[in-house]
């Protein structure tokens, strides 16, 4: 079951904040976040496990609400290098490491 | 070494050709994956290998044939492809192919395939 990501696209000025959401109708074991720049491979950002654990990586952090099966990725004080397409990948409890990716959120950071 | 490598980077083939894509990792990962990604779409899982055995085949047409010769190598053999198979083919690896803690997948740079 493909997760739903929102928004589809975001345009920011350098230094602004953004939130990207990912939700599923299935019981999830984990949520993975990746960033992909044009013509490149997806790059792993972080993984959230069920239990509502919040993780952080530089100025990017994320949360996972197990009750709602929702995850949010928080980008603070955005930099030009944050531009790219952000995908959430969800792993259902019975999926055996099968990641299903959302449609992606295209983030553009302008000077 | 935290890298997944893929060759070739680009491949153009006719519908009657036979070609192979290659993926390699030296992180000691025991799970390897093939994904297909069309432009402006997310990666779609094709196959999962766990401990060199095929564990997931997402109903992929038989013109795609995966092979895992050893724990570091993953191949994708292509035969009689269609133009709609043109896409970026991504390989990934993770420590294991089971739902478990912090089992992140690392992606290779991909092979951009064009079928004429």
PDB file of C-alpha atoms in Angstrom:
ATOM      1  CA  UNK A   1       0.000   0.000   0.000  1.00  0.00           C
ATOM      2  CA  UNK A   2       1.636   3.209  -1.193  1.00  0.00           C
ATOM      3  CA  UNK A   3       1.967   5.929   1.467  1.00  0.00           C
ATOM      4  CA  UNK A   4       0.601   9.389   0.761  1.00  0.00           C
ATOM      5  CA  UNK A   5       3.038  12.282   0.828  1.00  0.00           C
ATOM      6  CA  UNK A   6       2.221  15.966   1.114  1.00  0.00           C
ATOM      7  CA  UNK A   7       2.810  18.539  -0.140  1.00  0.00           C
ATOM      8  CA  UNK A   8       3.722  17.566  -3.696  1.00  0.00           C
ATOM      9  CA  UNK A   9       6.067  20.523  -4.042  1.00  0.00           C
ATOM     10  CA  UNK A  10       7.558  23.235  -1.859  1.00  0.00           C
ATOM     11  CA  UNK A  11       9.547  26.330  -2.784  1.00  0.00           C
ATOM     12  CA  UNK A  12      11.580  27.970  -0.044  1.00  0.00           C
ATOM     13  CA  UNK A  13      14.043  30.775   0.379  1.00  0.00           C
ATOM     14  CA  UNK A  14      17.324  29.881   2.029  1.00  0.00           C
ATOM     15  CA  UNK A  15      16.909  29.846   5.803  1.00  0.00           C
ATOM     16  CA  UNK A  16      13.192  28.998   5.780  1.00  0.00           C
ATOM     17  CA  UNK A  17      11.672  25.888   7.328  1.00  0.00           C
ATOM     18  CA  UNK A  18       9.573  23.135   5.767  1.00  0.00           C
ATOM     19  CA  UNK A  19       7.598  20.096   6.852  1.00  0.00           C
ATOM     20  CA  UNK A  20       6.913  17.068   4.652  1.00  0.00           C
ATOM     21  CA  UNK A  21       4.280  14.571   5.700  1.00  0.00           C
ATOM     22  CA  UNK A  22       3.848  10.876   4.980  1.00  0.00           C
ATOM     23  CA  UNK A  23       0.855   8.782   5.986  1.00  0.00           C
ATOM     24  CA  UNK A  24      -0.235   5.212   5.546  1.00  0.00           C
ATOM     25  CA  UNK A  25      -3.443   3.260   6.052  1.00  0.00           C
ATOM     26  CA  UNK A  26      -1.423   0.175   7.075  1.00  0.00           C
ATOM     27  CA  UNK A  27       0.294  -0.710  10.358  1.00  0.00           C
ATOM     28  CA  UNK A  28       3.889   0.278   9.887  1.00  0.00           C
ATOM     29  CA  UNK A  29       7.078  -1.038  11.390  1.00  0.00           C
ATOM     30  CA  UNK A  30       9.261   1.741  10.095  1.00  0.00           C
ATOM     31  CA  UNK A  31       9.408   4.835   7.929  1.00  0.00           C
ATOM     32  CA  UNK A  32      12.519   5.630   5.881  1.00  0.00           C
ATOM     33  CA  UNK A  33      13.301   9.059   4.439  1.00  0.00           C
ATOM     34  CA  UNK A  34      15.427   9.601   1.344  1.00  0.00           C
ATOM     35  CA  UNK A  35      16.472  12.603  -0.714  1.00  0.00           C
ATOM     36  CA  UNK A  36      17.125  12.276  -4.427  1.00  0.00           C
ATOM     37  CA  UNK A  37      18.736  14.939  -6.568  1.00  0.00           C
ATOM     38  CA  UNK A  38      18.129  15.004 -10.297  1.00  0.00           C
ATOM     39  CA  UNK A  39      20.035  12.236 -12.070  1.00  0.00           C
ATOM     40  CA  UNK A  40      21.388  10.774  -8.821  1.00  0.00           C
ATOM     41  CA  UNK A  41      20.578   7.870  -6.529  1.00  0.00           C
ATOM     42  CA  UNK A  42      18.331   8.285  -3.499  1.00  0.00           C
ATOM     43  CA  UNK A  43      20.383   9.117  -0.407  1.00  0.00           C
ATOM     44  CA  UNK A  44      19.323   7.741   2.962  1.00  0.00           C
ATOM     45  CA  UNK A  45      18.462  10.425   5.531  1.00  0.00           C
ATOM     46  CA  UNK A  46      16.973   8.588   8.483  1.00  0.00           C
ATOM     47  CA  UNK A  47      14.772   5.777   9.656  1.00  0.00           C
ATOM     48  CA  UNK A  48      11.981   5.965  12.221  1.00  0.00           C
ATOM     49  CA  UNK A  49      10.771   2.886  14.051  1.00  0.00           C
ATOM     50  CA  UNK A  50       7.360   2.314  15.581  1.00  0.00           C
ATOM     51  CA  UNK A  51       7.322   3.699  19.079  1.00  0.00           C
ATOM     52  CA  UNK A  52       7.135   7.370  18.163  1.00  0.00           C
ATOM     53  CA  UNK A  53      10.897   7.832  18.199  1.00  0.00           C
ATOM     54  CA  UNK A  54      12.168  11.113  16.891  1.00  0.00           C
ATOM     55  CA  UNK A  55      15.476  11.162  15.042  1.00  0.00           C
ATOM     56  CA  UNK A  56      17.722  14.000  14.015  1.00  0.00           C
ATOM     57  CA  UNK A  57      20.392  14.552  11.417  1.00  0.00           C
ATOM     58  CA  UNK A  58      22.077  17.979  11.187  1.00  0.00           C
ATOM     59  CA  UNK A  59      19.180  20.408  10.703  1.00  0.00           C
ATOM     60  CA  UNK A  60      16.834  17.696   9.492  1.00  0.00           C
ATOM     61  CA  UNK A  61      14.723  15.773  11.965  1.00  0.00           C
ATOM     62  CA  UNK A  62      11.695  13.514  11.772  1.00  0.00           C
ATOM     63  CA  UNK A  63       8.970  11.997  13.887  1.00  0.00           C
ATOM     64  CA  UNK A  64       6.715   8.956  13.637  1.00  0.00           C
ATOM     65  CA  UNK A  65       3.258   8.859  15.166  1.00  0.00           C
ATOM     66  CA  UNK A  66       2.514   5.162  15.463  1.00  0.00           C
ATOM     67  CA  UNK A  67      -1.132   5.660  16.402  1.00  0.00           C
ATOM     68  CA  UNK A  68      -1.826   7.686  13.281  1.00  0.00           C
ATOM     69  CA  UNK A  69       0.695   5.848  11.039  1.00  0.00           C
ATOM     70  CA  UNK A  70       2.096   9.231  10.089  1.00  0.00           C
ATOM     71  CA  UNK A  71       5.617  10.540   9.799  1.00  0.00           C
ATOM     72  CA  UNK A  72       6.846  14.079   9.318  1.00  0.00           C
ATOM     73  CA  UNK A  73      10.213  15.314   8.102  1.00  0.00           C
ATOM     74  CA  UNK A  74      11.291  18.697   9.444  1.00  0.00           C
ATOM     75  CA  UNK A  75      13.833  20.806   7.573  1.00  0.00           C
ATOM     76  CA  UNK A  76      14.968  23.844   9.511  1.00  0.00           C
ATOM     77  CA  UNK A  77      17.026  26.804   8.277  1.00  0.00           C
ATOM     78  CA  UNK A  78      17.073  25.290   4.794  1.00  0.00           C
ATOM     79  CA  UNK A  79      20.197  25.424   2.674  1.00  0.00           C
ATOM     80  CA  UNK A  80      20.552  25.382  -1.114  1.00  0.00           C
ATOM     81  CA  UNK A  81      21.873  21.821  -0.844  1.00  0.00           C
ATOM     82  CA  UNK A  82      18.508  20.662   0.538  1.00  0.00           C
ATOM     83  CA  UNK A  83      16.918  20.977  -2.893  1.00  0.00           C
ATOM     84  CA  UNK A  84      15.759  17.683  -4.335  1.00  0.00           C
ATOM     85  CA  UNK A  85      12.896  15.211  -4.194  1.00  0.00           C
ATOM     86  CA  UNK A  86      12.137  13.731  -0.793  1.00  0.00           C
ATOM     87  CA  UNK A  87      10.636  10.256  -0.625  1.00  0.00           C
ATOM     88  CA  UNK A  88       9.261   8.452   2.356  1.00  0.00           C
ATOM     89  CA  UNK A  89       9.448   4.686   2.221  1.00  0.00           C
ATOM     90  CA  UNK A  90       7.238   2.648   4.497  1.00  0.00           C
ATOM     91  CA  UNK A  91       7.825  -0.847   5.790  1.00  0.00           C
ATOM     92  CA  UNK A  92       4.718  -2.703   6.925  1.00  0.00           C
ATOM     93  CA  UNK A  93       4.908  -5.066   9.872  1.00  0.00           C
ATOM     94  CA  UNK A  94       4.394  -8.105   7.648  1.00  0.00           C
ATOM     95  CA  UNK A  95       6.253  -6.943   4.546  1.00  0.00           C
ATOM     96  CA  UNK A  96       9.676  -8.474   5.140  1.00  0.00           C
ATOM     97  CA  UNK A  97      11.773  -5.387   4.381  1.00  0.00           C
ATOM     98  CA  UNK A  98       9.646  -4.441   1.372  1.00  0.00           C
ATOM     99  CA  UNK A  99       9.864  -0.642   1.132  1.00  0.00           C
ATOM    100  CA  UNK A 100       7.002   1.134  -0.612  1.00  0.00           C
ATOM    101  CA  UNK A 101       7.742   4.716  -1.557  1.00  0.00           C
ATOM    102  CA  UNK A 102       5.406   7.682  -1.652  1.00  0.00           C
ATOM    103  CA  UNK A 103       5.141   9.826  -4.792  1.00  0.00           C
ATOM    104  CA  UNK A 104       7.722  12.270  -3.457  1.00  0.00           C
ATOM    105  CA  UNK A 105       7.883  15.928  -2.504  1.00  0.00           C
ATOM    106  CA  UNK A 106       9.909  18.218  -4.730  1.00  0.00           C
ATOM    107  CA  UNK A 107      11.723  20.772  -2.582  1.00  0.00           C
ATOM    108  CA  UNK A 108      13.364  23.814  -4.151  1.00  0.00           C
ATOM    109  CA  UNK A 109      15.486  26.156  -2.055  1.00  0.00           C
ATOM    110  CA  UNK A 110      16.254  29.497  -3.688  1.00  0.00           C
ATOM    111  CA  UNK A 111      18.883  32.046  -2.593  1.00  0.00           C
TER     112      UNK A 111
ATOM    113  CA  UNK B   1      33.472   0.955   2.122  1.00  0.00           C
ATOM    114  CA  UNK B   2      29.878   2.204   2.234  1.00  0.00           C
ATOM    115  CA  UNK B   3      29.261   2.209  -1.478  1.00  0.00           C
ATOM    116  CA  UNK B   4      27.025   0.339  -3.861  1.00  0.00           C
ATOM    117  CA  UNK B   5      28.392   0.356  -7.397  1.00  0.00           C
ATOM    118  CA  UNK B   6      26.489  -0.301 -10.604  1.00  0.00           C
ATOM    119  CA  UNK B   7      27.627  -0.875 -14.165  1.00  0.00           C
ATOM    120  CA  UNK B   8      27.080   0.241 -16.807  1.00  0.00           C
ATOM    121  CA  UNK B   9      25.990   3.799 -16.105  1.00  0.00           C
ATOM    122  CA  UNK B  10      24.041   4.013 -19.362  1.00  0.00           C
ATOM    123  CA  UNK B  11      22.757   1.275 -21.648  1.00  0.00           C
ATOM    124  CA  UNK B  12      20.969   1.466 -24.984  1.00  0.00           C
ATOM    125  CA  UNK B  13      19.592  -1.776 -26.363  1.00  0.00           C
ATOM    126  CA  UNK B  14      17.297  -3.004 -29.056  1.00  0.00           C
ATOM    127  CA  UNK B  15      14.265  -5.131 -28.367  1.00  0.00           C
ATOM    128  CA  UNK B  16      16.028  -8.301 -29.516  1.00  0.00           C
ATOM    129  CA  UNK B  17      19.232  -7.772 -27.523  1.00  0.00           C
ATOM    130  CA  UNK B  18      20.379  -9.583 -24.391  1.00  0.00           C
ATOM    131  CA  UNK B  19      22.239  -7.493 -21.844  1.00  0.00           C
ATOM    132  CA  UNK B  20      23.046  -7.572 -18.138  1.00  0.00           C
ATOM    133  CA  UNK B  21      23.206  -4.997 -15.362  1.00  0.00           C
ATOM    134  CA  UNK B  22      25.672  -5.493 -12.550  1.00  0.00           C
ATOM    135  CA  UNK B  23      25.605  -4.361  -8.918  1.00  0.00           C
ATOM    136  CA  UNK B  24      28.274  -4.799  -6.260  1.00  0.00           C
ATOM    137  CA  UNK B  25      28.571  -3.998  -2.544  1.00  0.00           C
ATOM    138  CA  UNK B  26      31.320  -4.719  -0.011  1.00  0.00           C
ATOM    139  CA  UNK B  27      29.523  -3.727   3.173  1.00  0.00           C
ATOM    140  CA  UNK B  28      28.784  -7.296   4.215  1.00  0.00           C
ATOM    141  CA  UNK B  29      25.087  -6.746   3.570  1.00  0.00           C
ATOM    142  CA  UNK B  30      23.036  -9.913   3.149  1.00  0.00           C
ATOM    143  CA  UNK B  31      20.054  -8.343   1.359  1.00  0.00           C
ATOM    144  CA  UNK B  32      20.131  -6.863  -2.126  1.00  0.00           C
ATOM    145  CA  UNK B  33      17.374  -5.251  -4.147  1.00  0.00           C
ATOM    146  CA  UNK B  34      16.491  -4.211  -7.685  1.00  0.00           C
ATOM    147  CA  UNK B  35      14.240  -1.198  -8.208  1.00  0.00           C
ATOM    148  CA  UNK B  36      12.889   0.412 -11.359  1.00  0.00           C
ATOM    149  CA  UNK B  37      12.367   4.183 -11.428  1.00  0.00           C
ATOM    150  CA  UNK B  38      10.565   6.101 -14.155  1.00  0.00           C
ATOM    151  CA  UNK B  39      11.040   9.847 -14.528  1.00  0.00           C
ATOM    152  CA  UNK B  40       9.412  11.898 -11.752  1.00  0.00           C
ATOM    153  CA  UNK B  41       8.150   8.728 -10.023  1.00  0.00           C
ATOM    154  CA  UNK B  42       9.325   6.869  -6.924  1.00  0.00           C
ATOM    155  CA  UNK B  43      11.450   3.716  -7.069  1.00  0.00           C
ATOM    156  CA  UNK B  44       9.377   0.562  -7.519  1.00  0.00           C
ATOM    157  CA  UNK B  45      10.607  -2.664  -6.007  1.00  0.00           C
ATOM    158  CA  UNK B  46      11.279  -5.499  -8.474  1.00  0.00           C
ATOM    159  CA  UNK B  47      13.242  -8.170  -6.618  1.00  0.00           C
ATOM    160  CA  UNK B  48      14.711  -8.866  -3.171  1.00  0.00           C
ATOM    161  CA  UNK B  49      17.532 -11.310  -2.476  1.00  0.00           C
ATOM    162  CA  UNK B  50      18.188 -12.481   1.050  1.00  0.00           C
ATOM    163  CA  UNK B  51      21.324 -14.526   1.731  1.00  0.00           C
ATOM    164  CA  UNK B  52      21.701 -15.038  -2.031  1.00  0.00           C
ATOM    165  CA  UNK B  53      18.209 -16.500  -2.395  1.00  0.00           C
ATOM    166  CA  UNK B  54      15.337 -14.764  -4.178  1.00  0.00           C
ATOM    167  CA  UNK B  55      12.826 -13.859  -1.486  1.00  0.00           C
ATOM    168  CA  UNK B  56      10.550 -11.355  -3.234  1.00  0.00           C
ATOM    169  CA  UNK B  57       9.544 -11.095  -6.897  1.00  0.00           C
ATOM    170  CA  UNK B  58       7.012  -8.299  -7.378  1.00  0.00           C
ATOM    171  CA  UNK B  59       5.332 -10.004 -10.363  1.00  0.00           C
ATOM    172  CA  UNK B  60       8.050  -8.791 -12.701  1.00  0.00           C
ATOM    173  CA  UNK B  61       7.845 -10.011 -16.346  1.00  0.00           C
ATOM    174  CA  UNK B  62      10.161 -12.909 -17.179  1.00  0.00           C
ATOM    175  CA  UNK B  63      12.139 -10.753 -19.614  1.00  0.00           C
ATOM    176  CA  UNK B  64      13.872  -9.537 -16.424  1.00  0.00           C
ATOM    177  CA  UNK B  65      15.914 -12.289 -14.799  1.00  0.00           C
ATOM    178  CA  UNK B  66      17.808 -11.608 -11.564  1.00  0.00           C
ATOM    179  CA  UNK B  67      20.825 -13.522 -10.366  1.00  0.00           C
ATOM    180  CA  UNK B  68      22.848 -13.361  -7.152  1.00  0.00           C
ATOM    181  CA  UNK B  69      26.140 -15.240  -7.726  1.00  0.00           C
ATOM    182  CA  UNK B  70      27.487 -14.407  -4.245  1.00  0.00           C
ATOM    183  CA  UNK B  71      26.775 -12.155  -1.290  1.00  0.00           C
ATOM    184  CA  UNK B  72      28.455  -9.130  -2.901  1.00  0.00           C
ATOM    185  CA  UNK B  73      27.113  -9.341  -6.437  1.00  0.00           C
ATOM    186  CA  UNK B  74      23.712  -8.915  -7.993  1.00  0.00           C
ATOM    187  CA  UNK B  75      22.946  -9.113 -11.700  1.00  0.00           C
ATOM    188  CA  UNK B  76      19.859  -8.326 -13.727  1.00  0.00           C
ATOM    189  CA  UNK B  77      19.686 -10.095 -17.080  1.00  0.00           C
ATOM    190  CA  UNK B  78      17.602  -8.413 -19.744  1.00  0.00           C
ATOM    191  CA  UNK B  79      16.113 -10.054 -22.814  1.00  0.00           C
ATOM    192  CA  UNK B  80      13.491  -9.011 -25.338  1.00  0.00           C
ATOM    193  CA  UNK B  81      12.674  -5.785 -23.523  1.00  0.00           C
ATOM    194  CA  UNK B  82      10.020  -3.322 -24.612  1.00  0.00           C
ATOM    195  CA  UNK B  83      10.422   0.461 -25.046  1.00  0.00           C
ATOM    196  CA  UNK B  84       8.268   0.972 -21.930  1.00  0.00           C
ATOM    197  CA  UNK B  85      11.003  -0.776 -19.916  1.00  0.00           C
ATOM    198  CA  UNK B  86      13.216   2.268 -20.428  1.00  0.00           C
ATOM    199  CA  UNK B  87      13.941   3.612 -16.941  1.00  0.00           C
ATOM    200  CA  UNK B  88      16.590   4.070 -14.267  1.00  0.00           C
ATOM    201  CA  UNK B  89      17.386   0.713 -12.650  1.00  0.00           C
ATOM    202  CA  UNK B  90      18.583   1.053  -9.094  1.00  0.00           C
ATOM    203  CA  UNK B  91      20.302  -1.520  -6.961  1.00  0.00           C
ATOM    204  CA  UNK B  92      20.271  -1.283  -3.166  1.00  0.00           C
ATOM    205  CA  UNK B  93      21.585  -3.291  -0.241  1.00  0.00           C
ATOM    206  CA  UNK B  94      20.845  -3.561   3.471  1.00  0.00           C
ATOM    207  CA  UNK B  95      22.119  -5.593   6.381  1.00  0.00           C
ATOM    208  CA  UNK B  96      19.265  -8.052   6.147  1.00  0.00           C
ATOM    209  CA  UNK B  97      15.949  -8.574   4.377  1.00  0.00           C
ATOM    210  CA  UNK B  98      13.669  -8.760   7.364  1.00  0.00           C
ATOM    211  CA  UNK B  99      11.713  -6.237   9.303  1.00  0.00           C
ATOM    212  CA  UNK B 100      14.197  -5.233  11.976  1.00  0.00           C
ATOM    213  CA  UNK B 101      15.636  -2.203  13.599  1.00  0.00           C
ATOM    214  CA  UNK B 102      17.511   0.382  11.565  1.00  0.00           C
ATOM    215  CA  UNK B 103      17.678  -1.719   8.411  1.00  0.00           C
ATOM    216  CA  UNK B 104      18.371   1.177   6.058  1.00  0.00           C
ATOM    217  CA  UNK B 105      18.899   0.564   2.367  1.00  0.00           C
ATOM    218  CA  UNK B 106      21.853   2.045   0.511  1.00  0.00           C
ATOM    219  CA  UNK B 107      21.327   2.764  -3.170  1.00  0.00           C
ATOM    220  CA  UNK B 108      23.748   2.596  -6.057  1.00  0.00           C
ATOM    221  CA  UNK B 109      23.875   5.348  -8.717  1.00  0.00           C
ATOM    222  CA  UNK B 110      21.715   3.365 -11.120  1.00  0.00           C
ATOM    223  CA  UNK B 111      21.844   2.296 -14.745  1.00  0.00           C
ATOM    224  CA  UNK B 112      19.873   4.451 -17.161  1.00  0.00           C
ATOM    225  CA  UNK B 113      18.384   2.029 -19.671  1.00  0.00           C
ATOM    226  CA  UNK B 114      16.951   3.006 -23.040  1.00  0.00           C
ATOM    227  CA  UNK B 115      15.170   0.372 -25.125  1.00  0.00           C
ATOM    228  CA  UNK B 116      14.790   1.248 -28.789  1.00  0.00           C
TER     229      UNK B 116
END
